[in-house]
Short mmCIF file of C-alpha atoms in Angstrom, two decimals:
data_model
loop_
_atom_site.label_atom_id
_atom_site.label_comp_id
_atom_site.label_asym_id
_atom_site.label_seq_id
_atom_site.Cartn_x
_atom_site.Cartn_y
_atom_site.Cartn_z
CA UNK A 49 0.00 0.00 0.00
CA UNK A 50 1.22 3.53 -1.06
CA UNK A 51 1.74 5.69 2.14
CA UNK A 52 2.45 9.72 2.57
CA UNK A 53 5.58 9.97 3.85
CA UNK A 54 6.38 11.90 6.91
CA UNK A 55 8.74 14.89 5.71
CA UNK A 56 8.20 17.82 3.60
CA UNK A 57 9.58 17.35 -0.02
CA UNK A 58 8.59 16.86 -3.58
CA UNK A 59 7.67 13.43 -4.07
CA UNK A 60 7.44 11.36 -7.53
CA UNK A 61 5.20 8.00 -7.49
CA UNK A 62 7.40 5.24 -9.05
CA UNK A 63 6.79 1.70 -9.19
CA UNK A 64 3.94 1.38 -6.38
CA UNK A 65 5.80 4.20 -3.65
CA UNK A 66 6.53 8.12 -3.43
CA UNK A 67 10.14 8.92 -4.03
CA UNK A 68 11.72 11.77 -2.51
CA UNK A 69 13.43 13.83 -5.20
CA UNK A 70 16.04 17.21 -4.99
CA UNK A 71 15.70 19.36 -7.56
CA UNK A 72 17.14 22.94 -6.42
CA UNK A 73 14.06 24.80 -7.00
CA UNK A 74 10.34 24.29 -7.94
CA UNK A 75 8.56 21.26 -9.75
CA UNK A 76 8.28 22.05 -13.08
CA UNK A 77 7.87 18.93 -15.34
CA UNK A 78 9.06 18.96 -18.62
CA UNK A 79 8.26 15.73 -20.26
CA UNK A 80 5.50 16.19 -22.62
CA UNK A 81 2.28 15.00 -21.17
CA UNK A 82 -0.48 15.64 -18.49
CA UNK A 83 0.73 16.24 -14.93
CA UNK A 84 -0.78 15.65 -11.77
CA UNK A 85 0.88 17.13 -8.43
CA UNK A 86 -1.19 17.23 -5.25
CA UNK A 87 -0.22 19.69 -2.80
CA UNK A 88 -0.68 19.16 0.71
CA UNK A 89 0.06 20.55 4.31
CA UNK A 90 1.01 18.10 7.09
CA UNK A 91 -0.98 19.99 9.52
CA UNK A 92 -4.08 20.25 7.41
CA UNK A 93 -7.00 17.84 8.33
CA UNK A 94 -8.54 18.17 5.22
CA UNK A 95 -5.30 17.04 3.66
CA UNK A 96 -5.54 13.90 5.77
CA UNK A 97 -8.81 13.34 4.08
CA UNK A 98 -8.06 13.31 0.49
CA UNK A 99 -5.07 11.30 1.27
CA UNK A 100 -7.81 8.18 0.87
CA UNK A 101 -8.84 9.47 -2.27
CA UNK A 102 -5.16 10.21 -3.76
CA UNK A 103 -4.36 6.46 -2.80
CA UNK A 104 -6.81 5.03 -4.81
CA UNK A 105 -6.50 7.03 -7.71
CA UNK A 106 -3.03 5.96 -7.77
CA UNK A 107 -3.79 2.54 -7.03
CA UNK A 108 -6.37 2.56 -9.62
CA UNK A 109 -4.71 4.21 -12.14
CA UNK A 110 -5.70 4.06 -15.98
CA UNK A 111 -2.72 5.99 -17.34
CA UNK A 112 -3.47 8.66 -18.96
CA UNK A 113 -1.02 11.02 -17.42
CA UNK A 114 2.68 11.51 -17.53
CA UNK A 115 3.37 11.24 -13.91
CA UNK A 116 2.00 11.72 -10.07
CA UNK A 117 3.68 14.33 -7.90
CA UNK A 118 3.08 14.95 -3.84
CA UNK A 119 4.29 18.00 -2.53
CA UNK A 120 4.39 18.71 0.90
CA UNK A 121 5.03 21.05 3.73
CA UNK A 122 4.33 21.59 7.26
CA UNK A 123 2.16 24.87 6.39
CA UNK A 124 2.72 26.31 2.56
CA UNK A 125 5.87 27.80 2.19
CA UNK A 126 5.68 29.73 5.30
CA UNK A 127 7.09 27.02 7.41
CA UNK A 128 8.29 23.91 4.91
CA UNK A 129 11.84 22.16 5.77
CA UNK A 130 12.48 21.53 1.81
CA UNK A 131 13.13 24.51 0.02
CA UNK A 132 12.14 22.88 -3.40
CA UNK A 133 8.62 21.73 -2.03
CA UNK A 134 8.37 25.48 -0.91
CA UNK A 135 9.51 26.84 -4.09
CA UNK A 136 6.81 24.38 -5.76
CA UNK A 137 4.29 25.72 -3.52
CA UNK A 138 4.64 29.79 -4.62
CA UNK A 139 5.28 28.49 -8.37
CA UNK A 140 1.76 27.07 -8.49
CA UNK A 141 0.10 29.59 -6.26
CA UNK A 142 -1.19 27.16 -3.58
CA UNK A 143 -2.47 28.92 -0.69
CA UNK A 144 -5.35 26.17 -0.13
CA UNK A 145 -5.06 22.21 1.04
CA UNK A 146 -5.62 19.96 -0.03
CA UNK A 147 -5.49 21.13 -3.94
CA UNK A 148 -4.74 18.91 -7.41
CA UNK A 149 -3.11 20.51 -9.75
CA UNK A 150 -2.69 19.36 -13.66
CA UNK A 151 0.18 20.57 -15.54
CA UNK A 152 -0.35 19.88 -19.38
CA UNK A 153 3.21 19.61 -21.03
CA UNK A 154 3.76 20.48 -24.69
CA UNK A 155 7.02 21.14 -26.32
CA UNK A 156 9.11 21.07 -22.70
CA UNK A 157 7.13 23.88 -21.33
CA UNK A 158 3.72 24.57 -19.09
CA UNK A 159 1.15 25.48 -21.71
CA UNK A 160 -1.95 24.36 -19.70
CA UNK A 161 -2.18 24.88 -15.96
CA UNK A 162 -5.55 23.95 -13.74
CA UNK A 163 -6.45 23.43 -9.97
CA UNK A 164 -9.17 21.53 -8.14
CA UNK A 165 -9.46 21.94 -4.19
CA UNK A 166 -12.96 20.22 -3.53
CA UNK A 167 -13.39 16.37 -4.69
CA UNK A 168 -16.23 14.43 -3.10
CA UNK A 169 -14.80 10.62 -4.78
CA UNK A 170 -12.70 9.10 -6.22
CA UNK A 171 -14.43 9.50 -9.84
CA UNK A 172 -14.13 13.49 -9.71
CA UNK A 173 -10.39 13.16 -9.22
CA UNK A 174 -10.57 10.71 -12.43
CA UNK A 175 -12.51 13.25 -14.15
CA UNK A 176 -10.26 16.13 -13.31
CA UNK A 177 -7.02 14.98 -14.39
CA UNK A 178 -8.41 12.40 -17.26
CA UNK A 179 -10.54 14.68 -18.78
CA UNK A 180 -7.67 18.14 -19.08
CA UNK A 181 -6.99 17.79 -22.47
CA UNK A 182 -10.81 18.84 -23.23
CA UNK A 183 -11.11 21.60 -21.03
CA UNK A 184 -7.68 23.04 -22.03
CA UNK A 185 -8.72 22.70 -25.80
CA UNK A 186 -12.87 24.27 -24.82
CA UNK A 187 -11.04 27.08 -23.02
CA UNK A 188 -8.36 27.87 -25.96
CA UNK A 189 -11.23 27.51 -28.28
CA UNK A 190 -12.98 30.53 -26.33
CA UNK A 191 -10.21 32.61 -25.38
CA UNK A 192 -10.11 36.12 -26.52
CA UNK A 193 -8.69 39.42 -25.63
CA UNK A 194 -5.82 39.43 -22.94
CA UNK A 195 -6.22 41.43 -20.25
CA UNK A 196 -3.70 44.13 -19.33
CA UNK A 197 -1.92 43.65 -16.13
CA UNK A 198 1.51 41.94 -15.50
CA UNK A 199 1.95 39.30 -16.72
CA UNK A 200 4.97 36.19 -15.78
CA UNK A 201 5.39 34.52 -18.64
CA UNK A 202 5.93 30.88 -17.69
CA UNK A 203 7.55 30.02 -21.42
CA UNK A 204 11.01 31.83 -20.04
CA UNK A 205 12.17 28.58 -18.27
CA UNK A 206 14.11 30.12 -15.24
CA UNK A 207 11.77 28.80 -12.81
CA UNK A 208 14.02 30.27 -10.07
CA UNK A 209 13.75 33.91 -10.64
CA UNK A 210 9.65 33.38 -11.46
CA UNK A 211 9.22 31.72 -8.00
CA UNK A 212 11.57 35.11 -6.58
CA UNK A 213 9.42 37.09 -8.55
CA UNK A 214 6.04 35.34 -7.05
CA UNK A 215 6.98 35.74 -3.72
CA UNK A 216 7.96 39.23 -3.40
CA UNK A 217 4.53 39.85 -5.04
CA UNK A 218 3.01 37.69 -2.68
CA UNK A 219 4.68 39.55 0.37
CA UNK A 220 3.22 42.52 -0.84
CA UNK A 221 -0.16 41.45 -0.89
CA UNK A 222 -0.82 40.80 -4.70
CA UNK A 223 -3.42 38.89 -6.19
CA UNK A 224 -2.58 36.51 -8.87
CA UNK A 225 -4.96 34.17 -10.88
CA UNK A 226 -3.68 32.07 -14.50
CA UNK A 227 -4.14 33.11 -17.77
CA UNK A 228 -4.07 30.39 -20.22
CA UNK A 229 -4.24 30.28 -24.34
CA UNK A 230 -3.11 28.90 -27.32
CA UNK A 231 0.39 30.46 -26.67
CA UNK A 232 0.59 29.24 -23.23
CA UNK A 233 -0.23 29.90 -19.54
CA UNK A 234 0.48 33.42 -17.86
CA UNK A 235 0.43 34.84 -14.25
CA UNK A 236 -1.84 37.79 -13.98
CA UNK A 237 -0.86 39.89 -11.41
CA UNK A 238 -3.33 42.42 -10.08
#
């Protein structure tokens, strides 16, 4: 049986078990493919929760994504022993537990970001990650106008300096929300 491991981290799921992986900086995959990363807070109830669900979708797995990815602190990246799961944290702007996040890969970079935070069973987690390729390709299909605003272009690559970048915004009490098209996903800062 798969089991959360104790410390914070960014973990991989590889041949049945989470493996604890260093990569100086945030998770950023770039294989081409869907993504799934669940973020979660070891002093979060709720987290404790969905750990039941995240089991069994791994343990029921059909494929259909590249790979699995826990990442974990004590509380966000406020108090997290492993700078890289912190880093991971401010990269995808988690500030809520637990939360599923799908990272659709194309080309080595992020062109499709999306994040879940309520799941009732185990078939809405199914549906959310199996089904991203059709909501990324409905909401390209009815994009429009960009918005003015900053933007952090995620296409750059230097995943250091964006996460830098994120939380000095953060600090100062910005608001921040993806923007997402056929050229690729954005931060909007407001």
């Amino acid at each position: 049986m798969i089991s959360i491991p104790d410390s914070d981290g960014v973990y991989i799921y590889r041949n049945g078990a989470l493996e604890k992986i260093v990569i100086d900086g945030p998770f950023v995959p770039t294989a081409d493919g869907v993504h799934v990363i669940y973020f979660r807070n070891r002093s979060c109830p709720g987290c404790k929760g969905f750990d039941k669900l995240w089991i069994g979708f791994l343990e029921n797995s059909r494929g259909g994504f590249r790979e699995a990815v826990v990442v974990q602190c004590k509380n966000f990246f406020f108090d997290c022993s492993s700078q890289d799961a912190a880093d991971t944290f401010i990269f995808y702007l988690v500030f809520e537990t637990p939360q599923l996040v799908v990272v659709v890969v194309e080309n080595g970079y992020p062109v499709y970001i999306e994040r879940e935070v309520y799941f009732p069973d185990l078939r809405s987690v199914e549906d959310f990650v199996y089904n991203v390729n059709e909501r990324m390709k409905s909401i390209s299909d009815e994009s429009g106008e960009e918005e003015e605003g900053i933007y952090i272009d995620l296409s750059s690559g230097n995943w250091k300096e964006i996460v830098n970048r994120l939380r000095a915004m953060i600090l100062e009490g910005r608001n921040f929300r993806e923007v997402c098209n056929e050229s690729g996903c954005r931060v909007y800062v407001e």
